[in-house]
PDB file of C-alpha atoms and ligand atoms in Angstrom:
ATOM      1  CA  MET A 149     -30.003 -12.206  27.041  1.00  0.00           C
ATOM      2  CA  THR A 150     -29.430 -10.447  24.223  1.00  0.00           C
ATOM      3  CA  ALA A 151     -26.462 -11.381  22.128  1.00  0.00           C
ATOM      4  CA  VAL A 152     -24.799  -8.195  22.278  1.00  0.00           C
ATOM      5  CA  THR A 153     -24.373  -9.112  26.617  1.00  0.00           C
ATOM      6  CA  ILE A 154     -23.761 -12.112  26.471  1.00  0.00           C
ATOM      7  CA  VAL A 155     -20.687 -11.003  23.746  1.00  0.00           C
ATOM      8  CA  PHE A 156     -19.465  -9.023  26.447  1.00  0.00           C
ATOM      9  CA  ALA A 157     -20.139 -11.175  29.559  1.00  0.00           C
ATOM     10  CA  LEU A 158     -17.990 -13.413  28.091  1.00  0.00           C
ATOM     11  CA  MET A 159     -15.443 -10.652  26.465  1.00  0.00           C
ATOM     12  CA  PHE A 160     -15.504  -9.602  30.292  1.00  0.00           C
ATOM     13  CA  TYR A 161     -15.008 -13.046  31.743  1.00  0.00           C
ATOM     14  CA  VAL A 162     -11.713 -13.425  29.107  1.00  0.00           C
ATOM     15  CA  VAL A 163      -9.783 -10.742  28.875  1.00  0.00           C
ATOM     16  CA  THR A 164     -10.111 -10.825  33.288  1.00  0.00           C
ATOM     17  CA  ALA A 165      -8.555 -13.946  32.828  1.00  0.00           C
ATOM     18  CA  LEU A 166      -5.646 -13.144  29.694  1.00  0.00           C
ATOM     19  CA  LEU A 167      -5.322 -10.103  33.099  1.00  0.00           C
ATOM     20  CA  LEU A 168      -4.696 -11.704  36.179  1.00  0.00           C
ATOM     21  CA  GLY A 169      -3.116 -14.539  34.176  1.00  0.00           C
ATOM     22  CA  GLY A 170      -0.641 -12.579  31.958  1.00  0.00           C
ATOM     23  CA  LEU A 171       0.471 -10.177  35.156  1.00  0.00           C
ATOM     24  CA  ALA A 172       0.938 -13.857  37.168  1.00  0.00           C
ATOM     25  CA  TRP A 173       2.463 -14.930  34.456  1.00  0.00           C
ATOM     26  CA  LYS A 174       5.267 -11.611  34.174  1.00  0.00           C
ATOM     27  CA  ILE A 175       5.104 -11.303  37.597  1.00  0.00           C
ATOM     28  CA  ALA A 176       6.492 -14.260  38.984  1.00  0.00           C
ATOM     29  CA  GLY A 177       9.002 -14.325  35.636  1.00  0.00           C
ATOM     30  CA  TYR A 178       9.851 -10.555  37.352  1.00  0.00           C
ATOM     31  CA  ALA A 179      10.374 -12.845  40.787  1.00  0.00           C
ATOM     32  CA  ARG A 180      12.785 -15.336  39.089  1.00  0.00           C
ATOM     33  CA  THR A 181      15.800 -13.306  37.278  1.00  0.00           C
ATOM     34  CA  PRO A 182      18.931 -13.378  38.789  1.00  0.00           C
ATOM     35  CA  ALA A 183      19.967  -9.637  40.181  1.00  0.00           C
ATOM     36  CA  PRO A 184      23.732 -11.217  40.701  1.00  0.00           C
ATOM     37  CA  LEU A 185      25.095  -7.546  41.004  1.00  0.00           C
ATOM     38  CA  ARG A 186      24.644  -4.830  43.127  1.00  0.00           C
ATOM     39  CA  ILE A 187      24.085  -2.261  41.287  1.00  0.00           C
ATOM     40  CA  PRO A 188      21.714   0.973  43.560  1.00  0.00           C
ATOM     41  CA  THR A 189      21.553   4.136  41.308  1.00  0.00           C
ATOM     42  CA  THR A 190      23.136   6.511  43.848  1.00  0.00           C
ATOM     43  CA  PRO A 191      22.945   7.618  46.305  1.00  0.00           C
ATOM     44  CA  ALA A 192      21.055   5.268  47.480  1.00  0.00           C
ATOM     45  CA  PRO A 193      20.201   4.276  50.810  1.00  0.00           C
ATOM     46  CA  PRO A 194      22.274   1.088  53.067  1.00  0.00           C
ATOM     47  CA  HIS A 195      19.471  -0.137  54.347  1.00  0.00           C
ATOM     48  CA  ALA A 196      16.399  -2.018  53.676  1.00  0.00           C
ATOM     49  CA  ARG A 197      14.351   0.839  55.440  1.00  0.00           C
ATOM     50  CA  GLY A 198      15.443   3.453  52.946  1.00  0.00           C
ATOM     51  CA  VAL A 199      15.061   1.256  50.129  1.00  0.00           C
ATOM     52  CA  VAL A 200      11.348   0.880  50.942  1.00  0.00           C
ATOM     53  CA  LEU A 201      10.993   4.925  51.272  1.00  0.00           C
ATOM     54  CA  ARG A 202      13.078   5.746  48.048  1.00  0.00           C
ATOM     55  CA  MET A 203      10.577   3.396  46.014  1.00  0.00           C
ATOM     56  CA  ALA A 204       7.852   5.143  48.468  1.00  0.00           C
ATOM     57  CA  ARG A 205       8.764   8.077  46.894  1.00  0.00           C
ATOM     58  CA  GLU A 206       9.841   6.652  43.252  1.00  0.00           C
ATOM     59  CA  VAL A 207       5.824   5.244  42.934  1.00  0.00           C
ATOM     60  CA  VAL A 208       3.653   8.120  44.447  1.00  0.00           C
ATOM     61  CA  LEU A 209       5.478  11.218  43.659  1.00  0.00           C
ATOM     62  CA  PHE A 210       7.462   9.984  40.466  1.00  0.00           C
ATOM     63  CA  GLU A 211      11.426  11.434  41.713  1.00  0.00           C
ATOM     64  CA  SER A 212      13.749  10.288  40.169  1.00  0.00           C
ATOM     65  CA  LEU A 213      11.480  11.193  36.194  1.00  0.00           C
ATOM     66  CA  PHE A 214      11.040  14.402  38.198  1.00  0.00           C
ATOM     67  CA  LYS A 215      14.904  15.290  38.737  1.00  0.00           C
ATOM     68  CA  SER A 216      15.114  13.887  34.518  1.00  0.00           C
ATOM     69  CA  SER A 217      12.825  15.824  33.634  1.00  0.00           C
ATOM     70  CA  LYS A 218       9.713  18.820  34.785  1.00  0.00           C
ATOM     71  CA  TRP A 219       8.189  18.852  31.760  1.00  0.00           C
ATOM     72  CA  ILE A 220       6.507  14.928  31.499  1.00  0.00           C
ATOM     73  CA  TRP A 221       6.549  14.464  34.722  1.00  0.00           C
ATOM     74  CA  GLY A 222       4.067  17.218  35.431  1.00  0.00           C
ATOM     75  CA  LEU A 223       2.473  15.569  32.618  1.00  0.00           C
ATOM     76  CA  GLY A 224       2.658  11.765  33.964  1.00  0.00           C
ATOM     77  CA  TRP A 225       2.006  12.251  38.042  1.00  0.00           C
ATOM     78  CA  LEU A 226      -1.346  14.003  35.914  1.00  0.00           C
ATOM     79  CA  PHE A 227      -1.555  11.144  33.961  1.00  0.00           C
ATOM     80  CA  HIS A 228      -1.709   8.275  36.850  1.00  0.00           C
ATOM     81  CA  VAL A 229      -3.433  10.552  39.190  1.00  0.00           C
ATOM     82  CA  ALA A 230      -6.611  11.118  37.740  1.00  0.00           C
ATOM     83  CA  LEU A 231      -6.265   7.750  36.367  1.00  0.00           C
ATOM     84  CA  ALA A 232      -6.370   6.702  40.520  1.00  0.00           C
ATOM     85  CA  LEU A 233      -9.329   9.116  40.324  1.00  0.00           C
ATOM     86  CA  VAL A 234     -11.037   8.140  36.990  1.00  0.00           C
ATOM     87  CA  LEU A 235     -11.251   4.039  38.986  1.00  0.00           C
ATOM     88  CA  LEU A 236     -11.749   5.142  42.329  1.00  0.00           C
ATOM     89  CA  ARG A 237     -15.675   7.348  41.429  1.00  0.00           C
ATOM     90  CA  HIS A 238     -15.632   4.341  38.589  1.00  0.00           C
ATOM     91  CA  LEU A 239     -15.825   1.369  42.389  1.00  0.00           C
ATOM     92  CA  ARG A 240     -19.831   2.661  41.925  1.00  0.00           C
ATOM     93  CA  TYR A 241     -20.617   0.229  39.284  1.00  0.00           C
ATOM     94  CA  PHE A 242     -19.284  -2.285  41.277  1.00  0.00           C
ATOM     95  CA  THR A 243     -19.836  -2.151  44.688  1.00  0.00           C
ATOM     96  CA  GLU A 244     -23.086  -2.115  46.376  1.00  0.00           C
ATOM     97  CA  PRO A 245     -24.131  -0.137  48.438  1.00  0.00           C
ATOM     98  CA  VAL A 246     -21.638   2.456  47.548  1.00  0.00           C
ATOM     99  CA  TRP A 247     -19.275   2.795  50.088  1.00  0.00           C
ATOM    100  CA  ALA A 248     -18.856   6.410  51.452  1.00  0.00           C
ATOM    101  CA  ALA A 249     -15.338   7.186  50.135  1.00  0.00           C
ATOM    102  CA  VAL A 250     -16.539   6.146  46.946  1.00  0.00           C
ATOM    103  CA  ALA A 251     -19.152   8.518  47.066  1.00  0.00           C
ATOM    104  CA  LEU A 252     -16.921  11.490  47.907  1.00  0.00           C
ATOM    105  CA  VAL A 253     -14.558  10.604  45.261  1.00  0.00           C
ATOM    106  CA  GLN A 254     -18.348  11.345  42.847  1.00  0.00           C
ATOM    107  CA  PRO A 255     -17.205  15.154  42.273  1.00  0.00           C
ATOM    108  CA  PHE A 256     -12.651  15.288  41.846  1.00  0.00           C
ATOM    109  CA  GLY A 257     -12.979  11.805  39.252  1.00  0.00           C
ATOM    110  CA  LEU A 258     -15.132  13.891  37.575  1.00  0.00           C
ATOM    111  CA  TYR A 259     -11.973  16.469  36.913  1.00  0.00           C
ATOM    112  CA  ALA A 260      -9.581  13.900  36.560  1.00  0.00           C
ATOM    113  CA  SER A 261     -11.287  12.568  33.634  1.00  0.00           C
ATOM    114  CA  PHE A 262     -10.878  15.930  32.287  1.00  0.00           C
ATOM    115  CA  ALA A 263      -7.078  15.906  33.514  1.00  0.00           C
ATOM    116  CA  MET A 264      -6.423  12.529  32.829  1.00  0.00           C
ATOM    117  CA  VAL A 265      -7.140  13.200  28.664  1.00  0.00           C
ATOM    118  CA  ALA A 266      -5.913  16.771  28.988  1.00  0.00           C
ATOM    119  CA  ALA A 267      -2.258  14.413  30.421  1.00  0.00           C
ATOM    120  CA  LEU A 268      -2.876  12.192  27.203  1.00  0.00           C
ATOM    121  CA  ALA A 269      -2.705  14.215  25.377  1.00  0.00           C
ATOM    122  CA  GLY A 270       0.499  16.684  25.976  1.00  0.00           C
ATOM    123  CA  LEU A 271       1.696  13.233  26.729  1.00  0.00           C
ATOM    124  CA  TRP A 272       1.027  12.061  22.912  1.00  0.00           C
ATOM    125  CA  ALA A 273       1.622  15.830  21.353  1.00  0.00           C
ATOM    126  CA  ARG A 274       5.379  15.058  23.249  1.00  0.00           C
ATOM    127  CA  ARG A 275       5.750  11.865  20.797  1.00  0.00           C
ATOM    128  CA  ILE A 276       4.664  13.478  17.806  1.00  0.00           C
ATOM    129  CA  PHE A 277       5.875  16.909  18.043  1.00  0.00           C
ATOM    130  CA  VAL A 278       9.565  16.205  19.319  1.00  0.00           C
ATOM    131  CA  GLU A 279      11.458  15.258  17.211  1.00  0.00           C
ATOM    132  CA  ARG A 280      14.235  13.027  19.471  1.00  0.00           C
ATOM    133  CA  ILE A 281      11.284  11.351  19.982  1.00  0.00           C
ATOM    134  CA  ARG A 282       9.160  10.792  18.579  1.00  0.00           C
ATOM    135  CA  TYR A 283      12.307   8.762  16.447  1.00  0.00           C
ATOM    136  CA  ILE A 284      12.366   6.786  18.915  1.00  0.00           C
ATOM    137  CA  SER A 285       8.420   5.714  19.136  1.00  0.00           C
ATOM    138  CA  THR A 286       7.430   2.508  19.205  1.00  0.00           C
ATOM    139  CA  PRO A 287       3.634   1.955  17.724  1.00  0.00           C
ATOM    140  CA  SER A 288       2.726   0.806  20.993  1.00  0.00           C
ATOM    141  CA  ASP A 289       4.246   3.728  22.764  1.00  0.00           C
ATOM    142  CA  HIS A 290       1.549   5.152  20.602  1.00  0.00           C
ATOM    143  CA  LEU A 291      -0.899   2.559  20.828  1.00  0.00           C
ATOM    144  CA  MET A 292      -1.293   2.049  24.219  1.00  0.00           C
ATOM    145  CA  LEU A 293      -1.882   6.229  24.720  1.00  0.00           C
ATOM    146  CA  VAL A 294      -3.986   6.276  21.620  1.00  0.00           C
ATOM    147  CA  LEU A 295      -5.990   3.565  23.745  1.00  0.00           C
ATOM    148  CA  LEU A 296      -6.759   5.049  26.379  1.00  0.00           C
ATOM    149  CA  ILE A 297      -7.502   8.848  25.052  1.00  0.00           C
ATOM    150  CA  ALA A 298     -10.206   7.147  24.229  1.00  0.00           C
ATOM    151  CA  ILE A 299     -10.887   5.396  26.022  1.00  0.00           C
ATOM    152  CA  GLY A 300     -11.928   8.793  28.761  1.00  0.00           C
ATOM    153  CA  ALA A 301     -12.771  10.218  25.564  1.00  0.00           C
ATOM    154  CA  THR A 302     -15.934   7.834  25.417  1.00  0.00           C
ATOM    155  CA  GLY A 303     -16.708   7.947  29.447  1.00  0.00           C
ATOM    156  CA  LEU A 304     -16.562  11.784  28.610  1.00  0.00           C
ATOM    157  CA  ALA A 305     -19.319  11.063  25.640  1.00  0.00           C
ATOM    158  CA  MET A 306     -21.348   9.541  28.137  1.00  0.00           C
ATOM    159  CA  LYS A 307     -21.761  11.425  30.446  1.00  0.00           C
ATOM    160  CA  TYR A 308     -22.296  15.058  28.240  1.00  0.00           C
ATOM    161  CA  VAL A 309     -22.959  14.303  24.851  1.00  0.00           C
ATOM    162  CA  ALA A 310     -25.146  10.505  24.674  1.00  0.00           C
ATOM    163  CA  HIS A 311     -26.180   9.671  28.091  1.00  0.00           C
ATOM    164  CA  THR A 312     -26.346   5.515  28.915  1.00  0.00           C
ATOM    165  CA  ASP A 313     -28.829   4.329  31.060  1.00  0.00           C
ATOM    166  CA  ILE A 314     -25.502   3.697  34.319  1.00  0.00           C
ATOM    167  CA  VAL A 315     -27.599   1.466  36.386  1.00  0.00           C
ATOM    168  CA  ALA A 316     -28.724  -1.005  34.253  1.00  0.00           C
ATOM    169  CA  ALA A 317     -24.997  -0.328  33.904  1.00  0.00           C
ATOM    170  CA  LYS A 318     -23.612  -1.582  36.860  1.00  0.00           C
ATOM    171  CA  ALA A 319     -25.896  -4.257  37.460  1.00  0.00           C
ATOM    172  CA  PHE A 320     -24.439  -6.357  34.338  1.00  0.00           C
ATOM    173  CA  MET A 321     -21.447  -5.075  35.606  1.00  0.00           C
ATOM    174  CA  LEU A 322     -22.655  -6.393  39.763  1.00  0.00           C
ATOM    175  CA  GLY A 323     -24.242  -9.419  37.342  1.00  0.00           C
ATOM    176  CA  LEU A 324     -20.480 -10.682  35.844  1.00  0.00           C
ATOM    177  CA  LEU A 325     -18.486 -10.376  39.851  1.00  0.00           C
ATOM    178  CA  TYR A 326     -22.097 -11.813  40.700  1.00  0.00           C
ATOM    179  CA  PHE A 327     -22.455 -15.110  38.173  1.00  0.00           C
ATOM    180  CA  ASP A 328     -25.871 -13.655  37.199  1.00  0.00           C
ATOM    181  CA  TRP A 329     -25.605 -11.542  34.283  1.00  0.00           C
ATOM    182  CA  GLN A 330     -28.898  -8.687  33.394  1.00  0.00           C
ATOM    183  CA  PRO A 331     -29.109  -7.084  30.227  1.00  0.00           C
ATOM    184  CA  LEU A 332     -26.434  -4.786  28.992  1.00  0.00           C
ATOM    185  CA  PRO A 333     -27.712  -1.353  27.706  1.00  0.00           C
ATOM    186  CA  ALA A 334     -26.481  -2.104  23.618  1.00  0.00           C
ATOM    187  CA  ASP A 335     -26.395   2.481  23.428  1.00  0.00           C
ATOM    188  CA  PRO A 336     -22.871   2.565  21.046  1.00  0.00           C
ATOM    189  CA  VAL A 337     -21.135   4.624  23.188  1.00  0.00           C
ATOM    190  CA  LEU A 338     -20.871   2.629  26.093  1.00  0.00           C
ATOM    191  CA  LEU A 339     -20.471  -0.567  24.185  1.00  0.00           C
ATOM    192  CA  VAL A 340     -17.272   1.287  22.183  1.00  0.00           C
ATOM    193  CA  HIS A 341     -15.379   2.189  26.051  1.00  0.00           C
ATOM    194  CA  LEU A 342     -16.706  -0.896  27.689  1.00  0.00           C
ATOM    195  CA  ALA A 343     -14.826  -2.867  24.504  1.00  0.00           C
ATOM    196  CA  LEU A 344     -11.992  -0.489  24.183  1.00  0.00           C
ATOM    197  CA  VAL A 345     -11.394  -1.538  28.220  1.00  0.00           C
ATOM    198  CA  ALA A 346     -11.985  -4.811  27.394  1.00  0.00           C
ATOM    199  CA  ALA A 347      -9.073  -4.201  24.776  1.00  0.00           C
ATOM    200  CA  LEU A 348      -6.479  -2.850  27.329  1.00  0.00           C
ATOM    201  CA  MET A 349      -7.378  -5.361  29.934  1.00  0.00           C
ATOM    202  CA  ALA A 350      -6.405  -8.295  27.982  1.00  0.00           C
ATOM    203  CA  THR A 351      -2.843  -6.696  26.063  1.00  0.00           C
ATOM    204  CA  PHE A 352      -1.773  -5.361  29.265  1.00  0.00           C
ATOM    205  CA  PRO A 353       0.236  -8.233  30.556  1.00  0.00           C
ATOM    206  CA  ALA A 354       1.788  -7.539  26.885  1.00  0.00           C
ATOM    207  CA  SER A 355       2.258  -3.795  26.688  1.00  0.00           C
ATOM    208  CA  LYS A 356       4.995  -1.252  28.605  1.00  0.00           C
ATOM    209  CA  LEU A 357       2.388  -1.011  31.164  1.00  0.00           C
ATOM    210  CA  LEU A 358       3.930  -3.257  32.799  1.00  0.00           C
ATOM    211  CA  HIS A 359       6.076  -1.032  34.341  1.00  0.00           C
ATOM    212  CA  ALA A 360       3.625  -0.587  37.069  1.00  0.00           C
ATOM    213  CA  PRO A 361       4.422  -4.191  38.730  1.00  0.00           C
ATOM    214  CA  GLY A 362       7.549  -3.902  37.045  1.00  0.00           C
ATOM    215  CA  ILE A 363       9.358  -1.612  39.595  1.00  0.00           C
ATOM    216  CA  PHE A 364       9.372  -2.968  41.864  1.00  0.00           C
ATOM    217  CA  PHE A 365      12.275  -5.543  40.364  1.00  0.00           C
ATOM    218  CA  SER A 366      14.296  -2.661  38.843  1.00  0.00           C
ATOM    219  CA  PRO A 367      17.501  -3.525  41.125  1.00  0.00           C
ATOM    220  CA  THR A 368      18.690  -0.251  40.663  1.00  0.00           C
ATOM    221  CA  ARG A 369      15.537   0.873  42.489  1.00  0.00           C
ATOM    222  CA  ASN A 370      15.062  -2.287  44.808  1.00  0.00           C
ATOM    223  CA  GLN A 371      18.176  -2.435  46.116  1.00  0.00           C
ATOM    224  CA  ALA A 372      20.564  -0.501  49.321  1.00  0.00           C
ATOM    225  CA  ASP A 373      24.602   0.881  48.170  1.00  0.00           C
ATOM    226  CA  ASP A 374      25.443  -1.499  50.929  1.00  0.00           C
ATOM    227  CA  SER A 375      28.338  -3.523  48.760  1.00  0.00           C
ATOM    228  CA  ARG A 376      30.878  -1.614  51.231  1.00  0.00           C
ATOM    229  CA  GLU A 377      28.758  -3.094  54.624  1.00  0.00           C
ATOM    230  CA  ARG A 378      28.206  -6.878  53.735  1.00  0.00           C
ATOM    231  CA  ARG A 379      30.518  -9.038  50.858  1.00  0.00           C
ATOM    232  CA  HIS A 380      27.737 -11.014  48.307  1.00  0.00           C
ATOM    233  CA  LEU A 381      29.210 -14.634  47.284  1.00  0.00           C
ATOM    234  CA  SER A 382      27.587 -16.152  43.947  1.00  0.00           C
ATOM    235  CA  SER A 383      26.962 -19.485  44.763  1.00  0.00           C
ATOM    236  CA  TRP A 384      29.195 -20.656  42.319  1.00  0.00           C
ATOM    237  CA  ALA A 385      32.453 -18.337  43.621  1.00  0.00           C
ATOM    238  CA  ALA A 386      31.508 -20.257  47.639  1.00  0.00           C
ATOM    239  CA  GLU A 387      32.263 -22.952  46.081  1.00  0.00           C
ATOM    240  CA  LEU A 388      35.450 -21.694  44.247  1.00  0.00           C
ATOM    241  CA  GLU A 389      36.256 -20.311  47.260  1.00  0.00           C
ATOM    242  CA  ARG A 390      36.321 -23.632  49.714  1.00  0.00           C
TER     243      ARG A 390
HETATM  244  C1  HEM B 100      -8.985   1.307  31.887  1.00  0.00           C
HETATM  245  C2  HEM B 100     -10.872   1.617  32.761  1.00  0.00           C
HETATM  246  C3  HEM B 100     -11.426   2.702  32.458  1.00  0.00           C
HETATM  247  C4  HEM B 100     -11.382   4.597  32.295  1.00  0.00           C
HETATM  248  C5  HEM B 100      -9.980   4.924  32.600  1.00  0.00           C
HETATM  249  C6  HEM B 100     -13.166   4.762  32.246  1.00  0.00           C
HETATM  250  C7  HEM B 100     -13.358   6.103  32.021  1.00  0.00           C
HETATM  251  C8  HEM B 100     -14.168   7.284  32.321  1.00  0.00           C
HETATM  252  C9  HEM B 100     -13.946   8.344  31.459  1.00  0.00           C
HETATM  253  C10 HEM B 100     -12.791   9.015  32.205  1.00  0.00           C
HETATM  254  C11 HEM B 100     -15.389   8.739  32.188  1.00  0.00           C
HETATM  255  C12 HEM B 100     -16.092  10.111  32.148  1.00  0.00           C
HETATM  256  C13 HEM B 100     -15.842  10.571  33.660  1.00  0.00           C
HETATM  257  C14 HEM B 100     -16.935   9.753  34.548  1.00  0.00           C
HETATM  258  O1  HEM B 100     -18.140  10.256  34.549  1.00  0.00           O
HETATM  259  O2  HEM B 100     -16.406   9.296  34.999  1.00  0.00           O
HETATM  260  C15 HEM B 100     -15.478   6.842  32.149  1.00  0.00           C
HETATM  261  C16 HEM B 100     -17.385   6.667  32.038  1.00  0.00           C
HETATM  262  C17 HEM B 100     -17.844   6.024  32.543  1.00  0.00           C
HETATM  263  N1  HEM B 100     -17.416   4.504  31.994  1.00  0.00           N
HETATM  264 FE1  HEM B 100     -15.872   4.033  31.870  1.00  0.00          FE
HETATM  265  N2  HEM B 100     -13.736   3.666  31.608  1.00  0.00           N
HETATM  266  C18 HEM B 100     -13.343   2.311  32.307  1.00  0.00           C
HETATM  267  C19 HEM B 100     -13.845   1.252  32.711  1.00  0.00           C
HETATM  268  C20 HEM B 100     -14.838   1.309  32.603  1.00  0.00           C
HETATM  269  C21 HEM B 100     -16.023  -0.021  32.766  1.00  0.00           C
HETATM  270  C22 HEM B 100     -15.083  -1.547  32.796  1.00  0.00           C
HETATM  271  C23 HEM B 100     -17.241   0.599  32.647  1.00  0.00           C
HETATM  272  C24 HEM B 100     -18.103  -0.327  33.208  1.00  0.00           C
HETATM  273  C25 HEM B 100     -18.885  -0.287  34.297  1.00  0.00           C
HETATM  274  C26 HEM B 100     -16.942   1.458  32.951  1.00  0.00           C
HETATM  275  C27 HEM B 100     -18.472   2.866  32.707  1.00  0.00           C
HETATM  276  C28 HEM B 100     -18.463   4.072  32.992  1.00  0.00           C
HETATM  277  C29 HEM B 100     -19.720   4.802  32.171  1.00  0.00           C
HETATM  278  C30 HEM B 100     -20.769   4.252  33.026  1.00  0.00           C
HETATM  279  C31 HEM B 100     -19.839   5.881  32.178  1.00  0.00           C
HETATM  280  C32 HEM B 100     -20.501   7.347  32.356  1.00  0.00           C
HETATM  281  C33 HEM B 100     -20.708   7.881  33.382  1.00  0.00           C
HETATM  282  C34 HEM B 100     -21.492   8.633  33.166  1.00  0.00           C
HETATM  283  O3  HEM B 100     -23.151   9.141  32.048  1.00  0.00           O
HETATM  284  O4  HEM B 100     -22.086   9.798  34.542  1.00  0.00           O
HETATM  285  N3  HEM B 100     -15.584   2.401  32.281  1.00  0.00           N
HETATM  286  N4  HEM B 100     -15.387   6.725  31.688  1.00  0.00           N
END
């Protein structure tokens, strides 16, 4: 077992714990946070069924972003769909035998890699060149975009420039899952790709990328507009009425 294998194996266990533990912690915090006022962005559906549909349109189509900016919607939606395809393509490294759907998605995942990096580059250019957006951009806004671009670029570099032993890379990943460690190829581009992914996993629960679970807890989106049908009474106000 090489030192590189041991360092990367331990690193992946640590960052997986950070990612899962951090997400659980944050989501528990969101779930506990009171939302005492009805503040759905109107027009909003009056029933729970409508809220589920509205949330689905928001999550799948980015509806409100579409209404506010076609450019950002185009780039943002393209990035997210491409990322989903890229991750589906990567499932081949974590499954044996590879599922039929994952085999089917392989070429689309590859086209999506280019779309993903291009969309990220567009989103980053917006933060650099649009003065109004540059003014409100924080270092972490830039950092997350650069991190994702670097992950995509090193992935594409492996595919087209500096090939790695993907069979051995897969054996390493499966070995981590089954606690039966296998050697990791020490190709620099693969090591950088994996180290960047680990950095993304570790920082995810403390980053703006928390909008992924956070959207489901957003009161302006997850509430029904039923304040005329139902009276909302806080517990202390109910006490006063007695
Ligand atoms: C956030 C997570 C990740 C993203 C966004 C990402 C992105 C990419 C992209 C865009 C490519 C180029 C297209 C392709 O060949 O598929 C790629 C290639 C690759 N990725 Fe990832 N990756 C991620 C995680 C991982 C992980 C956890 C592994 C561990 C096995 C991995 C291993 C590889 C390998 C071996 C290649 C080269 C494929 C080839 O040469 O055909 N990636 N990655």
